[in-house]
Amino acid sequence: MSKALLTVSDLCVDFETEHGVLNVLDHVSFNLYPGKTLGLVGESGCGKSVTSLALMKLLQKPYGCIRAGSILFKGQDLVQCDAKQMQDLRGNRIAMIFQDPMTALNPVKTIGSQIVEVFNLHRQELTKKERYQCALEMLRKVGISDAQFRMAEFPHQLSGGMRQRVMIAIALSCEPDILIADEPTTALDVTIQAQILDLMQDLQKENGMAMLFITHDLGVIAELCDDVAVMYAGRVIEKASVIDLFSQAKHPYTKGLLDSIPQLFNDGKGALKTIEGQVPSLLNMPTGCRFRNRCQYSQQDCKSLDHNLDTHSENHQINCKHWREIKDA
Ligand SMILES: Nc1ncnc2c1ncn2[C@@H]1O[C@H](COP(=O)(O)OP(=O)(O)O)[C@@H](O)[C@H]1O
Ligand SMILES: [Mg+2]
């Protein structure tokens, strides 16, 4: 495998609340590679968005802070970077798109002026006219028809799918090395979702950027990603290539997630499988394995599991003491 572009190691994030300090991320580690997509999957509240905000250093101080760990990007540790250095990197080398483009776009500025703004910041050598032309080109590239007309419109005049395309155009205008996408298609209907995913894949092929794609949807992971990190209650509990994850998941939680996907042909047998119990509260996290209270294979020694991952193969690791003993159903 080629050299990692971004290496996240043992990232720990705490939030200070009136109820106490919450360990929202516990030793999260993963790599991003040029031209490859890592999927970050897990149920709501497991820490996916906090991970992306931590990478961009956008956690709201003083409540959220990176307690430990490093984020190496081209030899530079982002955790140590000051606000000015981060501002230069954000939207330039590392870009991000969010679930809800309406909150990320400025409602009182035209689409065109919001894309031109990126070129104003990052391509100052261009003339005003050239910047407008670049913005127009970007809008065409993300599949917006009648681009010239749309340039003069405001966000509320566009459909949800078009707004998300505009967000992608803005994010990619500076040709970032890394694109972080936090549930960018969750609010869209499935046909628009498929178009947006195709578009992202095409653009990635063109410019070779690394992608971190955050979702709770395993179908999207299967469609788009090369590798997957599964999160549970602030920890990465399994990492594998997409093929390995879908064909030979090892962690009981990942197995449960895969079992809970509706099957088209189950001969009408049985109800949809669910994972019993609930994700533990961050205020009341069990010691050791964070999944043990819901796990049918849980044993006494699970109380002493730390964050470390056990290696199944070079590209497949699991945070579970007993994965070897669990037989496939
Ligand atoms: N500003 C905050 N203050 C306190 N807790 C927070 C804050 N933001 C997020 N959290 C907590 O961090 C955990 C992870 O949240 P998040 O990363 O948004 O989850 P998701 O995986 O759904 O994106 C949740 O339990 C959430 O309650
Ligand atoms: Mg989220």
Tab-separated table of C-alpha atoms and ligand atoms in Angstrom:
chain	number	residue	atom	x	y	z
A	1	MET	CA	0.000	0.000	0.000
A	2	SER	CA	1.198	3.528	-0.728
A	3	LYS	CA	2.339	5.867	2.012
A	4	ALA	CA	-0.403	7.262	4.259
A	5	LEU	CA	-1.329	10.887	3.649
A	6	LEU	CA	-2.910	11.312	7.063
A	7	THR	CA	-2.120	9.224	10.129
A	8	VAL	CA	-4.385	9.542	13.127
A	9	SER	CA	-2.877	7.908	16.214
A	10	ASP	CA	-4.522	7.361	19.590
A	11	LEU	CA	-6.746	10.402	19.279
A	12	CYS	CA	-8.573	11.079	22.553
A	13	VAL	CA	-11.194	13.804	22.817
A	14	ASP	CA	-12.892	14.953	26.004
A	15	PHE	CA	-15.937	17.140	26.432
A	16	GLU	CA	-16.414	19.088	29.596
A	17	THR	CA	-20.057	19.184	30.607
A	18	GLU	CA	-21.936	20.157	33.728
A	19	HIS	CA	-22.225	16.440	34.531
A	20	GLY	CA	-18.493	15.841	34.322
A	21	VAL	CA	-15.815	15.130	31.737
A	22	LEU	CA	-16.901	12.817	28.922
A	23	ASN	CA	-14.335	10.733	27.051
A	24	VAL	CA	-15.976	11.002	23.657
A	25	LEU	CA	-13.081	9.545	21.651
A	26	ASP	CA	-10.836	6.874	23.122
A	27	HIS	CA	-7.573	6.208	21.269
A	28	VAL	CA	-8.991	6.434	17.750
A	29	SER	CA	-6.410	5.502	15.089
A	30	PHE	CA	-6.595	5.174	11.310
A	31	ASN	CA	-4.794	6.119	8.098
A	32	LEU	CA	-5.971	7.850	4.945
A	33	TYR	CA	-4.268	7.013	1.635
A	34	PRO	CA	-4.161	9.005	-1.613
A	35	GLY	CA	-6.913	7.976	-4.012
A	36	LYS	CA	-8.577	5.749	-1.388
A	37	THR	CA	-11.709	6.086	0.690
A	38	LEU	CA	-11.960	5.084	4.326
A	39	GLY	CA	-15.487	4.610	5.610
A	40	LEU	CA	-16.156	5.484	9.238
A	41	VAL	CA	-19.320	3.708	10.292
A	42	GLY	CA	-21.231	3.378	13.529
A	43	GLU	CA	-24.568	4.190	15.075
A	44	SER	CA	-25.640	7.667	16.054
A	45	GLY	CA	-23.676	9.189	18.920
A	46	CYS	CA	-20.609	6.927	18.619
A	47	GLY	CA	-18.264	9.822	17.842
A	48	LYS	CA	-18.091	10.018	14.038
A	49	SER	CA	-18.748	13.756	13.764
A	50	VAL	CA	-16.517	14.525	16.713
A	51	THR	CA	-13.725	12.636	14.907
A	52	SER	CA	-14.150	14.777	11.793
A	53	LEU	CA	-14.330	18.005	13.813
A	54	ALA	CA	-11.201	16.992	15.737
A	55	LEU	CA	-9.323	16.395	12.449
A	56	MET	CA	-10.272	19.877	11.281
A	57	LYS	CA	-9.556	21.292	14.770
A	58	LEU	CA	-13.080	22.653	14.871
A	59	LEU	CA	-14.075	21.371	18.303
A	60	GLN	CA	-15.674	24.120	20.284
A	61	LYS	CA	-13.355	25.331	22.993
A	62	PRO	CA	-13.366	25.139	25.965
A	63	TYR	CA	-15.919	22.290	25.961
A	64	GLY	CA	-14.294	19.901	23.532
A	65	CYS	CA	-10.555	19.314	23.521
A	66	ILE	CA	-8.026	16.872	22.105
A	67	ARG	CA	-6.576	15.306	25.252
A	68	ALA	CA	-4.006	13.068	23.591
A	69	GLY	CA	-2.901	11.653	20.268
A	70	SER	CA	-1.551	12.969	17.006
A	71	ILE	CA	-2.840	13.744	13.515
A	72	LEU	CA	0.094	13.609	11.107
A	73	PHE	CA	-0.422	15.256	7.738
A	74	LYS	CA	2.648	15.401	5.490
A	75	GLY	CA	4.914	15.174	8.509
A	76	GLN	CA	3.121	17.950	10.398
A	77	ASP	CA	1.143	17.200	13.572
A	78	LEU	CA	-2.165	19.052	13.262
A	79	VAL	CA	-2.745	18.712	17.010
A	80	GLN	CA	0.231	21.046	17.525
A	81	CYS	CA	-0.728	23.519	14.761
A	82	ASP	CA	-1.919	26.979	15.769
A	83	ALA	CA	-5.133	28.610	14.546
A	84	LYS	CA	-3.427	30.401	11.645
A	85	GLN	CA	-1.743	27.221	10.347
A	86	MET	CA	-5.034	25.349	10.590
A	87	GLN	CA	-6.877	28.072	8.733
A	88	ASP	CA	-4.401	27.738	5.867
A	89	LEU	CA	-4.915	23.978	5.751
A	90	ARG	CA	-8.698	24.002	6.057
A	91	GLY	CA	-10.484	24.443	2.803
A	92	ASN	CA	-7.125	24.350	1.074
A	93	ARG	CA	-5.393	21.014	1.686
A	94	ILE	CA	-8.196	19.479	3.770
A	95	ALA	CA	-11.838	20.169	2.909
A	96	MET	CA	-15.073	19.035	4.475
A	97	ILE	CA	-18.676	18.583	3.470
A	98	PHE	CA	-21.529	18.211	5.917
A	99	GLN	CA	-24.869	16.439	6.062
A	100	ASP	CA	-26.909	19.598	5.809
A	101	PRO	CA	-25.687	21.961	3.085
A	102	MET	CA	-28.310	24.556	4.029
A	103	THR	CA	-26.519	25.296	7.311
A	104	ALA	CA	-23.090	25.299	5.657
A	105	LEU	CA	-24.036	27.610	2.778
A	106	ASN	CA	-24.553	31.315	3.363
A	107	PRO	CA	-28.287	31.981	2.758
A	108	VAL	CA	-27.803	35.611	1.719
A	109	LYS	CA	-25.030	35.113	-0.834
A	110	THR	CA	-25.433	33.776	-4.350
A	111	ILE	CA	-24.105	30.331	-5.192
A	112	GLY	CA	-21.631	31.904	-7.614
A	113	SER	CA	-20.154	34.326	-5.108
A	114	GLN	CA	-19.687	31.519	-2.568
A	115	ILE	CA	-17.642	29.450	-5.011
A	116	VAL	CA	-15.714	32.488	-6.284
A	117	GLU	CA	-14.774	33.184	-2.641
A	118	VAL	CA	-12.688	29.999	-2.581
A	119	PHE	CA	-10.746	31.138	-5.646
A	120	ASN	CA	-10.361	34.613	-4.086
A	121	LEU	CA	-8.685	32.977	-1.117
A	122	HIS	CA	-6.577	30.353	-2.820
A	123	ARG	CA	-5.977	31.489	-6.397
A	124	GLN	CA	-5.068	35.115	-6.027
A	125	GLU	CA	-2.930	35.025	-9.185
A	126	LEU	CA	-6.114	34.782	-11.282
A	127	THR	CA	-8.036	37.801	-12.569
A	128	LYS	CA	-11.589	38.448	-11.378
A	129	LYS	CA	-12.958	37.163	-14.665
A	130	GLU	CA	-10.847	34.004	-14.523
A	131	ARG	CA	-12.064	33.298	-10.979
A	132	TYR	CA	-15.656	33.570	-12.153
A	133	GLN	CA	-14.886	31.220	-15.056
A	134	CYS	CA	-13.266	28.696	-12.665
A	135	ALA	CA	-16.327	28.808	-10.395
A	136	LEU	CA	-18.602	28.266	-13.371
A	137	GLU	CA	-16.466	25.345	-14.536
A	138	MET	CA	-16.646	23.790	-11.043
A	139	LEU	CA	-20.431	24.045	-11.019
A	140	ARG	CA	-20.601	22.293	-14.408
A	141	LYS	CA	-18.207	19.628	-13.178
A	142	VAL	CA	-20.509	18.660	-10.318
A	143	GLY	CA	-23.328	18.212	-12.811
A	144	ILE	CA	-25.365	21.368	-12.345
A	145	SER	CA	-27.143	22.166	-15.562
A	146	ASP	CA	-27.698	25.752	-16.601
A	147	ALA	CA	-24.706	26.634	-14.452
A	148	GLN	CA	-24.498	30.269	-15.496
A	149	PHE	CA	-28.087	30.856	-14.417
A	150	ARG	CA	-27.560	28.988	-11.129
A	151	MET	CA	-24.514	31.107	-10.286
A	152	ALA	CA	-26.842	34.042	-9.664
A	153	GLU	CA	-29.292	32.088	-7.488
A	154	PHE	CA	-29.433	31.792	-3.701
A	155	PRO	CA	-29.205	28.492	-1.762
A	156	HIS	CA	-32.951	28.355	-1.006
A	157	GLN	CA	-33.717	28.374	-4.737
A	158	LEU	CA	-31.940	25.034	-5.237
A	159	SER	CA	-33.078	21.507	-4.389
A	160	GLY	CA	-31.343	19.514	-1.618
A	161	GLY	CA	-29.365	17.459	-4.134
A	162	MET	CA	-28.221	20.568	-5.984
A	163	ARG	CA	-27.171	22.248	-2.743
A	164	GLN	CA	-25.077	19.216	-1.867
A	165	ARG	CA	-23.472	19.409	-5.332
A	166	VAL	CA	-22.670	23.069	-4.662
A	167	MET	CA	-21.060	22.075	-1.344
A	168	ILE	CA	-18.951	19.518	-3.178
A	169	ALA	CA	-17.996	22.170	-5.763
A	170	ILE	CA	-16.902	24.523	-2.970
A	171	ALA	CA	-14.982	21.778	-1.156
A	172	LEU	CA	-13.173	20.668	-4.312
A	173	SER	CA	-12.464	24.128	-5.730
A	174	CYS	CA	-9.169	24.302	-3.899
A	175	GLU	CA	-8.189	20.779	-5.035
A	176	PRO	CA	-7.767	19.405	-1.501
A	177	ASP	CA	-5.522	16.439	-0.692
A	178	ILE	CA	-8.137	15.172	1.745
A	179	LEU	CA	-11.907	15.379	1.675
A	180	ILE	CA	-13.862	14.641	4.837
A	181	ALA	CA	-17.522	13.951	4.138
A	182	ASP	CA	-19.790	13.698	7.188
A	183	GLU	CA	-22.995	11.914	6.145
A	184	PRO	CA	-23.238	14.022	2.961
A	185	THR	CA	-26.071	12.000	1.457
A	186	THR	CA	-28.111	11.076	4.527
A	187	ALA	CA	-30.703	13.785	3.928
A	188	LEU	CA	-31.140	12.957	0.239
A	189	ASP	CA	-33.412	10.433	-1.445
A	190	VAL	CA	-31.769	7.292	-2.774
A	191	THR	CA	-31.556	8.203	-6.466
A	192	ILE	CA	-29.960	11.566	-5.699
A	193	GLN	CA	-27.710	9.816	-3.177
A	194	ALA	CA	-26.501	7.418	-5.873
A	195	GLN	CA	-25.746	10.325	-8.209
A	196	ILE	CA	-23.783	12.202	-5.535
A	197	LEU	CA	-21.771	9.080	-4.625
A	198	ASP	CA	-20.961	8.500	-8.323
A	199	LEU	CA	-19.897	12.092	-8.644
A	200	MET	CA	-17.610	11.885	-5.611
A	201	GLN	CA	-16.020	8.721	-6.960
A	202	ASP	CA	-15.417	10.303	-10.376
A	203	LEU	CA	-13.882	13.419	-8.877
A	204	GLN	CA	-11.680	11.308	-6.628
A	205	LYS	CA	-10.419	9.332	-9.638
A	206	GLU	CA	-9.608	12.592	-11.356
A	207	ASN	CA	-7.571	14.212	-8.603
A	208	GLY	CA	-6.449	11.295	-6.425
A	209	MET	CA	-7.549	12.825	-3.128
A	210	ALA	CA	-7.944	10.747	0.017
A	211	MET	CA	-11.468	10.562	1.402
A	212	LEU	CA	-12.872	9.967	4.856
A	213	PHE	CA	-16.514	9.078	4.366
A	214	ILE	CA	-18.662	9.103	7.490
A	215	THR	CA	-21.978	7.307	7.475
A	216	HIS	CA	-24.250	5.040	9.489
A	217	ASP	CA	-25.258	3.293	6.252
A	218	LEU	CA	-23.420	0.061	5.462
A	219	GLY	CA	-24.881	0.061	1.949
A	220	VAL	CA	-23.093	3.317	1.210
A	221	ILE	CA	-19.875	1.875	2.669
A	222	ALA	CA	-20.100	-1.150	0.361
A	223	GLU	CA	-20.686	1.091	-2.633
A	224	LEU	CA	-17.965	3.629	-2.066
A	225	CYS	CA	-15.184	2.635	0.314
A	226	ASP	CA	-11.925	0.717	0.080
A	227	ASP	CA	-11.469	0.272	3.824
A	228	VAL	CA	-13.744	0.578	6.834
A	229	ALA	CA	-13.327	1.525	10.476
A	230	VAL	CA	-16.272	0.557	12.676
A	231	MET	CA	-16.811	2.775	15.707
A	232	TYR	CA	-18.640	1.932	18.885
A	233	ALA	CA	-19.023	4.317	21.845
A	234	GLY	CA	-15.966	6.380	20.939
A	235	ARG	CA	-13.639	3.518	20.049
A	236	VAL	CA	-12.683	1.950	16.741
A	237	ILE	CA	-13.615	-1.688	17.353
A	238	GLU	CA	-12.833	-3.203	13.952
A	239	LYS	CA	-10.854	-2.143	10.895
A	240	ALA	CA	-10.711	-4.030	7.621
A	241	SER	CA	-10.922	-3.769	3.859
A	242	VAL	CA	-14.512	-3.518	2.657
A	243	ILE	CA	-14.380	-7.046	1.255
A	244	ASP	CA	-13.063	-8.520	4.521
A	245	LEU	CA	-15.562	-6.603	6.597
A	246	PHE	CA	-18.541	-7.828	4.626
A	247	SER	CA	-17.297	-11.384	4.155
A	248	GLN	CA	-15.588	-12.098	7.471
A	249	ALA	CA	-16.408	-9.545	10.151
A	250	LYS	CA	-15.023	-10.714	13.492
A	251	HIS	CA	-16.274	-8.328	16.158
A	252	PRO	CA	-19.663	-9.311	17.642
A	253	TYR	CA	-20.893	-5.730	17.190
A	254	THR	CA	-19.908	-5.604	13.504
A	255	LYS	CA	-21.547	-8.997	12.999
A	256	GLY	CA	-24.677	-7.634	14.650
A	257	LEU	CA	-24.656	-4.594	12.387
A	258	LEU	CA	-24.333	-6.764	9.288
A	259	ASP	CA	-27.092	-9.085	10.499
A	260	SER	CA	-29.424	-6.156	10.972
A	261	ILE	CA	-29.329	-5.208	7.271
A	262	PRO	CA	-32.673	-6.148	5.704
A	263	GLN	CA	-32.341	-9.020	3.216
A	264	LEU	CA	-34.417	-9.082	0.079
A	265	PHE	CA	-34.681	-12.862	0.032
A	266	ASN	CA	-35.038	-14.255	3.537
A	267	ASP	CA	-37.944	-16.503	2.542
A	268	GLY	CA	-40.158	-14.568	4.915
A	269	LYS	CA	-38.423	-16.294	7.829
A	270	GLY	CA	-38.139	-14.414	11.088
A	271	ALA	CA	-38.126	-10.742	11.897
A	272	LEU	CA	-35.250	-8.400	11.233
A	273	LYS	CA	-32.397	-9.068	13.675
A	274	THR	CA	-31.487	-6.331	16.108
A	275	ILE	CA	-28.699	-5.860	18.625
A	276	GLU	CA	-30.177	-6.145	22.107
A	277	GLY	CA	-29.662	-3.299	24.569
A	278	GLN	CA	-28.411	0.215	24.073
A	279	VAL	CA	-25.147	2.052	23.609
A	280	PRO	CA	-23.861	2.872	27.125
A	281	SER	CA	-23.975	6.478	28.246
A	282	LEU	CA	-20.654	8.313	28.103
A	283	LEU	CA	-21.270	9.234	31.737
A	284	ASN	CA	-21.514	5.603	32.686
A	285	MET	CA	-19.113	3.764	30.398
A	286	PRO	CA	-18.342	0.177	31.451
A	287	THR	CA	-14.693	-0.604	32.169
A	288	GLY	CA	-12.919	-2.663	29.541
A	289	CYS	CA	-14.850	-3.566	26.424
A	290	ARG	CA	-17.466	-0.918	25.753
A	291	PHE	CA	-19.738	-3.427	24.042
A	292	ARG	CA	-19.632	-6.101	26.738
A	293	ASN	CA	-23.019	-5.295	28.313
A	294	ARG	CA	-24.721	-6.105	25.017
A	295	CYS	CA	-22.474	-8.939	23.943
A	296	GLN	CA	-23.600	-12.559	24.100
A	297	TYR	CA	-19.961	-13.734	24.198
A	298	SER	CA	-18.973	-11.475	27.076
A	299	GLN	CA	-16.788	-13.043	29.787
A	300	GLN	CA	-15.197	-11.891	33.003
A	301	ASP	CA	-11.929	-10.852	31.351
A	302	CYS	CA	-13.704	-8.457	28.950
A	303	LYS	CA	-13.692	-6.030	31.870
A	304	SER	CA	-9.978	-5.536	31.315
A	305	LEU	CA	-9.923	-4.976	27.541
A	306	ASP	CA	-8.144	-1.741	26.611
A	307	HIS	CA	-8.366	0.205	23.355
A	308	ASN	CA	-5.727	-1.846	21.524
A	309	LEU	CA	-6.652	-3.778	18.417
A	310	ASP	CA	-5.748	-7.416	17.927
A	311	THR	CA	-4.412	-8.298	14.474
A	312	HIS	CA	-6.184	-10.852	12.305
A	313	SER	CA	-4.222	-9.947	9.199
A	314	GLU	CA	-2.194	-6.916	8.174
A	315	ASN	CA	-5.279	-5.005	7.130
A	316	HIS	CA	-7.817	-6.478	9.542
A	317	GLN	CA	-7.840	-5.674	13.266
A	318	ILE	CA	-10.322	-6.219	16.051
A	319	ASN	CA	-10.852	-4.772	19.541
A	320	CYS	CA	-12.177	-7.944	21.212
A	321	LYS	CA	-10.630	-10.575	23.501
A	322	HIS	CA	-12.642	-13.481	22.183
A	323	TRP	CA	-13.053	-12.952	18.460
A	324	ARG	CA	-11.137	-16.141	17.674
A	325	GLU	CA	-13.644	-18.256	19.604
A	326	ILE	CA	-16.717	-16.841	17.892
A	327	LYS	CA	-17.945	-19.117	15.159
A	328	ASP	CA	-19.708	-17.739	12.116
A	329	ALA	CA	-23.438	-18.302	12.275
B	1	LIG	N1	-20.643	19.902	22.422
B	1	LIG	C1	-20.780	18.724	23.038
B	1	LIG	N2	-20.846	18.622	24.385
B	1	LIG	C2	-20.980	17.445	25.007
B	1	LIG	N3	-21.065	16.268	24.366
B	1	LIG	C3	-21.018	16.276	23.030
B	1	LIG	C4	-20.876	17.497	22.274
B	1	LIG	N4	-20.855	17.191	20.947
B	1	LIG	C5	-20.970	15.839	20.888
B	1	LIG	N5	-21.062	15.304	22.120
B	1	LIG	C6	-21.227	13.885	22.457
B	1	LIG	O1	-20.250	13.164	21.771
B	1	LIG	C7	-20.760	11.918	21.349
B	1	LIG	C8	-20.455	11.692	19.906
B	1	LIG	O2	-21.191	12.600	19.114
B	1	LIG	P1	-21.089	12.625	17.527
B	1	LIG	O3	-19.657	12.583	17.119
B	1	LIG	O4	-21.882	13.793	17.069
B	1	LIG	O5	-21.813	11.269	17.097
B	1	LIG	P2	-22.141	10.719	15.635
B	1	LIG	O6	-21.416	9.407	15.565
B	1	LIG	O7	-23.620	10.523	15.613
B	1	LIG	O8	-21.667	11.717	14.644
B	1	LIG	C9	-22.256	11.920	21.654
B	1	LIG	O9	-22.486	11.121	22.776
B	1	LIG	C10	-22.560	13.361	21.947
B	1	LIG	O10	-23.550	13.453	22.929
B	2	MG	MG	-22.691	12.815	13.203
